[in-house]
Amino acid sequence: MEHVEYQTVHSGKTPVEWAIRKGQFKEGLSAGVEVVEIQSGDFSFHVFPTRGMGVWQAKLGEKRIGWDSPVRNPVHPAFVNAKSRNGLGWLDGFNELMCRCGLSFNGPPGQDEKMASSIESDLTLHGKVANIPAHSVKFIADENGEIGVSGIVDETTLFGPQLQLTSRITMKLGEKSFTIRDQITNLGSASTELEILYHTNFGSPILEEGAKLTIPASQVVPNSPRSAEDVQEYRTYLAPTQGYTEQVYFMEPLADANGNSVALLESRSGDYGVSLEFKKEQLPCFSQWKCTQALQDGYVTGFEPGTNFPNFKSFERAQGRVIDLQPGATYDVELTLAVHPNSKEVTSVRDRIAKIQGDSTPEICPQPVSPYSSIR
Amino acid sequence: MEHVEYQTVHSGKTPVEWAIRKGQFKEGLSAGVEVVEIQSGDFSFHVFPTRGMGVWQAKLGEKRIGWDSPVRNPVHPAFVNAKSRNGLGWLDGFNELMCRCGLSFNGPPGQDEKMASSIESDLTLHGKVANIPAHSVKFIADENGEIGVSGIVDETTLFGPQLQLTSRITMKLGEKSFTIRDQITNLGSASTELEILYHTNFGSPILEEGAKLTIPASQVVPNSPRSAEDVQEYRTYLAPTQGYTEQVYFMEPLADANGNSVALLESRSGDYGVSLEFKKEQLPCFSQWKCTQALQDGYVTGFEPGTNFPNFKSFERAQGRVIDLQPGATYDVELTLAVHPNSKEVTSVRDRIAKIQGDSTPEICPQPVSPYSSIR
Amino acid sequence: MEHVEYQTVHSGKTPVEWAIRKGQFKEGLSAGVEVVEIQSGDFSFHVFPTRGMGVWQAKLGEKRIGWDSPVRNPVHPAFVNAKSRNGLGWLDGFNELMCRCGLSFNGPPGQDEKMASSIESDLTLHGKVANIPAHSVKFIADENGEIGVSGIVDETTLFGPQLQLTSRITMKLGEKSFTIRDQITNLGSASTELEILYHTNFGSPILEEGAKLTIPASQVVPNSPRSAEDVQEYRTYLAPTQGYTEQVYFMEPLADANGNSVALLESRSGDYGVSLEFKKEQLPCFSQWKCTQALQDGYVTGFEPGTNFPNFKSFERAQGRVIDLQPGATYDVELTLAVHPNSKEVTSVRDRIAKIQGDSTPEICPQPVSPYSSIR
């Protein structure tokens, strides 16, 4: 794959050398994909305005936070046919560190018979938003030392949902984290349904045999009999395993006094970690995707805080987990991804999670159960 | 949405200041959409070569002729998947003042079991032509004071229809109208079916409570029980109405001695209007689309002269309203959209329509009836 | 259609004037399609990196090797919806001299019920590879007098096939032929299925009434009752024939001591020909597509050496003609298209084929038979 030529749009030297750069891929399935690099010191992350304001990867020094999907390069949405592969065509473009599943629906494909309109009942895997290019892209470099990028993604149609995402993704100069601030607004005159899930994906090198998830939770439920097989070991990860079949655990996260919850992935030795902090009220459902298959097939785990679990939409609706967004109303989401490059920082996050968990222990369901899992 | 940078390709100062400008959208779902602005004095209109030579909007002074679709910006055809939304994906790109529905088929999606070939039986809403980019785009500025743009749209495939649209859209310098001259040619060796409908859409400010359609007609037929509810008031429009469900009336237009028919939309006070003139022989079926829903959902009415009514193609075929275009034959269509910015001009058009109507009165069917409506 | 502006990237004068030029189409359905012209003396050919490294056409002097599809211009993959036209949407982009059908599947559309995963069971006509843009495109001009272009096409997804095509298409300076060297690699950790067929298409002027196929073969089998009608005349071609329905013959080619087989299309008088040489071990199935319909509908014959016959994949699998490509394994294909512009050269190829055929005669099956044909 060609090198992308970046052009610096903003830069500075204090308190660290920083820059905002933009580039565009020119070849193959990536042709036309625009990328924005936000860099401060030795930390950086890349945003894809063309792919619904998804985050391609982050980097701290030489270490990349992200994963190696079999989809090797960024894919322009014009090449993603959501209807292909029996409604699973979304997978043909899936390789980001973070992409959104939504806005009108996420989860598996199918006909959502509950919808009055056939405009809204034709569901494809994980929805449309990740394959809608953003407009009104703006670069942010303010006097408070915050740098980043914002953009607007319209998921609207006639006689259907009118959901507009305004996403602002920024970092503080000198930090090793970035924060996504999303506002999803119903522009229509009637209420409309909203599902949003942040599919946040980590592979090597942090993910490795013995790597571990820590998250404060009250419930852990396997989504399927296959996932139930290893539910007691949900926190720990296998080495890349040829023939491994994915496992998913649904969780009820716990939050601190400010309503914040945080999930940590740490390396086996605990000397490196990455955390995802989110607000429980905004994203009450946490799904852990274990996909420790062979490296070349996509060795990855997903941390997926969402408004819902990624079951078929009609099941989620029946459980009361589909948001009915009122006309003109906005749903806010804020989440922060941070890198913790040493034992001390990893321990600090782990301690923070332990405090949130407190004396309670998560209830681990041995089998898929209602109202979490649709597969029994 | 970004501003499009236009580049002037032709211009002059007599008899009024005029110019032809071209531009290209750069962002979001609009990235790559080319637009041509034709301007003479304070009247202008915009053509989308990239969207099958559709007309985005017209302007007279500050007043825009067009509508505010929930699809906020022009959509590049690469982002319109006609197969999505159960065959209604066409709606994801629908926001023009005038777009064509055709060429091989229009109307609702479904399997047209009468077609021998599965290549031709997979119908999606309103056909392909509006999402096929034109080639051979040429700018027109001739010695007779006619300015505009032409382009060629190929709706062809192997083992299927070979319909080629050559569209020329021009205005006379100093006028407040433009004329579409379309030639649709069957390039194949066998006859092929043709359906073409000009979906011409008006919203605020001309459309308002009490705005009125005037058209010379012999028959007015509701397309559905819902439309039948208010058939007696088909001519007048409601204010933006939250929860309004669309109503469609099929009409047999009358024509003057030259074969011309004309439909007028005028504001409540009658001091502003827009008219659509067409040839009855070319476009014998007129559909009025009333969609006076809330402003933010797309407050709009469509004037839709066509070779057929927008029923499912097999129904139209059974009524003899699908054209069998012979090999090498060309179907010509000419229609003119004019703006009438004062009572005098509006009255003049209304008087002209009254003359065409003469002593007759339109027969208003209280219910959907054959051979017009497929829903009973 | 606009002229493409080419830019010379390499050129020289010995032993003949030669050049490698690249260009990009700007308009209509072709907008964004990149084309590479390889020219040596009065022979040239054009490759489409954007269309999966297909070969648009070759030229010797004024004579074009290729065909006139009703799809008049190159089509950018973003405008080809494989799911449209009941899974036959591939036809909307089909007009090359040579395009690949594969890599995961080719043949007619349908649900391949044998596949465990719905990601892999949704088959559309002739697969994905022809509509995937190549990356890592490189121009070749080496010291041995070989010029051409190479590129990499990724047909990969998560939880599905990971097939990567590396294609190198070159010619020797001064020759009138080009050679395709393809390497198809399974990048996944498990074996995956592979079907690849080289759809090589010739129309006027070489194809004409009385034009003739010569190929060394042991078996000739019609694919359908329609094809069986004229199986005895499989070698000779009709003039353009309005209303002609395509006929396909499946053949078992014979090879020389080096494993090479060659198919020749010669003009009626035998003073002009084009040949396709391939390795029987790599491409053991040869399909002849006779489509001598009216010129304007696409008067064409296809020579289609493949790993399989273009029946529905599950049928081919049952006959053992679907390759199970092991993890990390590469499937190599080499084939050469050569132009023979005089009787002497045509005779030479014909003689060579006769030698391969030797004393044997092809067995011509009067009817579709197993294990060749799926239609009985």
mmCIF file with all atom_site columns, C-alpha atoms in Angstrom, chain B residues 36-116:
data_model
loop_
_atom_site.group_PDB
_atom_site.id
_atom_site.type_symbol
_atom_site.label_atom_id
_atom_site.label_alt_id
_atom_site.label_comp_id
_atom_site.label_asym_id
_atom_site.label_entity_id
_atom_site.label_seq_id
_atom_site.pdbx_PDB_ins_code
_atom_site.Cartn_x
_atom_site.Cartn_y
_atom_site.Cartn_z
_atom_site.occupancy
_atom_site.B_iso_or_equiv
_atom_site.pdbx_formal_charge
_atom_site.auth_seq_id
_atom_site.auth_comp_id
_atom_site.auth_asym_id
_atom_site.auth_atom_id
_atom_site.pdbx_PDB_model_num
ATOM 1  C CA . VAL B 1 36  ? -23.496 23.368  -13.307 1.00 0.00 ? 36  VAL B CA 1
ATOM 2  C CA . GLU B 1 37  ? -25.056 26.736  -12.607 1.00 0.00 ? 37  GLU B CA 1
ATOM 3  C CA . ILE B 1 38  ? -26.826 28.508  -15.432 1.00 0.00 ? 38  ILE B CA 1
ATOM 4  C CA . GLN B 1 39  ? -27.503 32.135  -14.572 1.00 0.00 ? 39  GLN B CA 1
ATOM 5  C CA . SER B 1 40  ? -29.127 34.969  -16.457 1.00 0.00 ? 40  SER B CA 1
ATOM 6  C CA . GLY B 1 41  ? -29.863 38.167  -14.588 1.00 0.00 ? 41  GLY B CA 1
ATOM 7  C CA . ASP B 1 42  ? -31.438 37.254  -11.287 1.00 0.00 ? 42  ASP B CA 1
ATOM 8  C CA . PHE B 1 43  ? -32.665 33.851  -12.462 1.00 0.00 ? 43  PHE B CA 1
ATOM 9  C CA . SER B 1 44  ? -30.559 30.758  -12.220 1.00 0.00 ? 44  SER B CA 1
ATOM 10 C CA . PHE B 1 45  ? -30.802 27.009  -12.044 1.00 0.00 ? 45  PHE B CA 1
ATOM 11 C CA . HIS B 1 46  ? -28.405 24.213  -11.110 1.00 0.00 ? 46  HIS B CA 1
ATOM 12 C CA . VAL B 1 47  ? -27.968 20.930  -12.948 1.00 0.00 ? 47  VAL B CA 1
ATOM 13 C CA . PHE B 1 48  ? -26.307 17.781  -11.569 1.00 0.00 ? 48  PHE B CA 1
ATOM 14 C CA . PRO B 1 49  ? -24.540 15.906  -14.377 1.00 0.00 ? 49  PRO B CA 1
ATOM 15 C CA . THR B 1 50  ? -23.415 13.416  -11.736 1.00 0.00 ? 50  THR B CA 1
ATOM 16 C CA . ARG B 1 51  ? -27.009 12.678  -10.792 1.00 0.00 ? 51  ARG B CA 1
ATOM 17 C CA . GLY B 1 52  ? -28.399 11.820  -14.209 1.00 0.00 ? 52  GLY B CA 1
ATOM 18 C CA . MET B 1 53  ? -28.827 15.433  -15.333 1.00 0.00 ? 53  MET B CA 1
ATOM 19 C CA . GLY B 1 54  ? -31.291 16.183  -12.550 1.00 0.00 ? 54  GLY B CA 1
ATOM 20 C CA . VAL B 1 55  ? -32.053 19.803  -11.644 1.00 0.00 ? 55  VAL B CA 1
ATOM 21 C CA . TRP B 1 56  ? -31.121 20.658  -8.082  1.00 0.00 ? 56  TRP B CA 1
ATOM 22 C CA . GLN B 1 57  ? -32.929 23.973  -7.747  1.00 0.00 ? 57  GLN B CA 1
ATOM 23 C CA . ALA B 1 58  ? -33.760 27.243  -9.447  1.00 0.00 ? 58  ALA B CA 1
ATOM 24 C CA . LYS B 1 59  ? -33.525 30.704  -7.984  1.00 0.00 ? 59  LYS B CA 1
ATOM 25 C CA . LEU B 1 60  ? -35.167 34.003  -8.756  1.00 0.00 ? 60  LEU B CA 1
ATOM 26 C CA . GLY B 1 61  ? -33.499 36.676  -6.716  1.00 0.00 ? 61  GLY B CA 1
ATOM 27 C CA . GLU B 1 62  ? -33.454 35.389  -3.179  1.00 0.00 ? 62  GLU B CA 1
ATOM 28 C CA . LYS B 1 63  ? -36.317 32.985  -3.705  1.00 0.00 ? 63  LYS B CA 1
ATOM 29 C CA . ARG B 1 64  ? -35.377 29.363  -4.163  1.00 0.00 ? 64  ARG B CA 1
ATOM 30 C CA . ILE B 1 65  ? -37.523 26.994  -6.218  1.00 0.00 ? 65  ILE B CA 1
ATOM 31 C CA . GLY B 1 66  ? -36.959 23.525  -4.791  1.00 0.00 ? 66  GLY B CA 1
ATOM 32 C CA . TRP B 1 67  ? -37.519 21.878  -1.468  1.00 0.00 ? 67  TRP B CA 1
ATOM 33 C CA . ASP B 1 68  ? -35.808 20.981  1.777   1.00 0.00 ? 68  ASP B CA 1
ATOM 34 C CA . SER B 1 69  ? -35.485 17.242  1.829   1.00 0.00 ? 69  SER B CA 1
ATOM 35 C CA . PRO B 1 70  ? -34.326 15.454  4.962   1.00 0.00 ? 70  PRO B CA 1
ATOM 36 C CA . VAL B 1 71  ? -31.560 14.386  2.588   1.00 0.00 ? 71  VAL B CA 1
ATOM 37 C CA . ARG B 1 72  ? -29.819 17.666  3.191   1.00 0.00 ? 72  ARG B CA 1
ATOM 38 C CA . ASN B 1 73  ? -27.068 17.674  0.611   1.00 0.00 ? 73  ASN B CA 1
ATOM 39 C CA . PRO B 1 74  ? -26.612 16.317  -2.901  1.00 0.00 ? 74  PRO B CA 1
ATOM 40 C CA . VAL B 1 75  ? -25.717 12.639  -2.725  1.00 0.00 ? 75  VAL B CA 1
ATOM 41 C CA . HIS B 1 76  ? -23.176 11.035  -5.004  1.00 0.00 ? 76  HIS B CA 1
ATOM 42 C CA . PRO B 1 77  ? -24.653 7.937   -6.697  1.00 0.00 ? 77  PRO B CA 1
ATOM 43 C CA . ALA B 1 78  ? -21.835 5.791   -5.291  1.00 0.00 ? 78  ALA B CA 1
ATOM 44 C CA . PHE B 1 79  ? -23.536 6.264   -1.909  1.00 0.00 ? 79  PHE B CA 1
ATOM 45 C CA . VAL B 1 80  ? -27.019 5.340   -3.074  1.00 0.00 ? 80  VAL B CA 1
ATOM 46 C CA . ASN B 1 81  ? -27.672 1.619   -2.850  1.00 0.00 ? 81  ASN B CA 1
ATOM 47 C CA . ALA B 1 82  ? -30.979 1.121   -4.644  1.00 0.00 ? 82  ALA B CA 1
ATOM 48 C CA . LYS B 1 83  ? -31.266 -2.355  -3.138  1.00 0.00 ? 83  LYS B CA 1
ATOM 49 C CA . SER B 1 84  ? -31.075 -1.155  0.451   1.00 0.00 ? 84  SER B CA 1
ATOM 50 C CA . ARG B 1 85  ? -34.154 -0.306  2.525   1.00 0.00 ? 85  ARG B CA 1
ATOM 51 C CA . ASN B 1 86  ? -36.042 -3.154  0.848   1.00 0.00 ? 86  ASN B CA 1
ATOM 52 C CA . GLY B 1 87  ? -35.582 -1.607  -2.563  1.00 0.00 ? 87  GLY B CA 1
ATOM 53 C CA . LEU B 1 88  ? -36.354 1.938   -1.404  1.00 0.00 ? 88  LEU B CA 1
ATOM 54 C CA . GLY B 1 89  ? -32.715 3.051   -1.139  1.00 0.00 ? 89  GLY B CA 1
ATOM 55 C CA . TRP B 1 90  ? -33.354 5.592   -3.907  1.00 0.00 ? 90  TRP B CA 1
ATOM 56 C CA . LEU B 1 91  ? -34.860 7.803   -1.213  1.00 0.00 ? 91  LEU B CA 1
ATOM 57 C CA . ASP B 1 92  ? -31.416 8.235   0.367   1.00 0.00 ? 92  ASP B CA 1
ATOM 58 C CA . GLY B 1 93  ? -30.410 10.499  -2.531  1.00 0.00 ? 93  GLY B CA 1
ATOM 59 C CA . PHE B 1 94  ? -33.668 12.303  -3.263  1.00 0.00 ? 94  PHE B CA 1
ATOM 60 C CA . ASN B 1 95  ? -33.634 16.068  -2.873  1.00 0.00 ? 95  ASN B CA 1
ATOM 61 C CA . GLU B 1 96  ? -33.792 17.686  -6.298  1.00 0.00 ? 96  GLU B CA 1
ATOM 62 C CA . LEU B 1 97  ? -36.251 20.123  -7.789  1.00 0.00 ? 97  LEU B CA 1
ATOM 63 C CA . MET B 1 98  ? -36.482 17.725  -10.711 1.00 0.00 ? 98  MET B CA 1
ATOM 64 C CA . CYS B 1 99  ? -35.240 14.205  -11.042 1.00 0.00 ? 99  CYS B CA 1
ATOM 65 C CA . ARG B 1 100 ? -36.190 11.566  -13.542 1.00 0.00 ? 100 ARG B CA 1
ATOM 66 C CA . CYS B 1 101 ? -37.745 8.253   -12.594 1.00 0.00 ? 101 CYS B CA 1
ATOM 67 C CA . GLY B 1 102 ? -36.883 5.613   -15.167 1.00 0.00 ? 102 GLY B CA 1
ATOM 68 C CA . LEU B 1 103 ? -35.701 4.759   -17.738 1.00 0.00 ? 103 LEU B CA 1
ATOM 69 C CA . SER B 1 104 ? -36.435 1.072   -17.777 1.00 0.00 ? 104 SER B CA 1
ATOM 70 C CA . PHE B 1 105 ? -38.846 1.253   -14.891 1.00 0.00 ? 105 PHE B CA 1
ATOM 71 C CA . ASN B 1 106 ? -40.204 3.494   -12.170 1.00 0.00 ? 106 ASN B CA 1
ATOM 72 C CA . GLY B 1 107 ? -42.689 3.098   -9.342  1.00 0.00 ? 107 GLY B CA 1
ATOM 73 C CA . PRO B 1 108 ? -42.359 0.869   -6.281  1.00 0.00 ? 108 PRO B CA 1
ATOM 74 C CA . PRO B 1 109 ? -39.839 -1.953  -5.901  1.00 0.00 ? 109 PRO B CA 1
ATOM 75 C CA . GLY B 1 110 ? -40.569 -5.623  -6.430  1.00 0.00 ? 110 GLY B CA 1
ATOM 76 C CA . GLN B 1 111 ? -40.161 -8.562  -8.737  1.00 0.00 ? 111 GLN B CA 1
ATOM 77 C CA . ASP B 1 112 ? -41.711 -7.942  -12.122 1.00 0.00 ? 112 ASP B CA 1
ATOM 78 C CA . GLU B 1 113 ? -42.667 -11.510 -12.863 1.00 0.00 ? 113 GLU B CA 1
ATOM 79 C CA . LYS B 1 114 ? -43.679 -10.723 -16.399 1.00 0.00 ? 114 LYS B CA 1
ATOM 80 C CA . MET B 1 115 ? -40.117 -10.113 -17.513 1.00 0.00 ? 115 MET B CA 1
ATOM 81 C CA . ALA B 1 116 ? -38.524 -13.121 -19.107 1.00 0.00 ? 116 ALA B CA 1
#
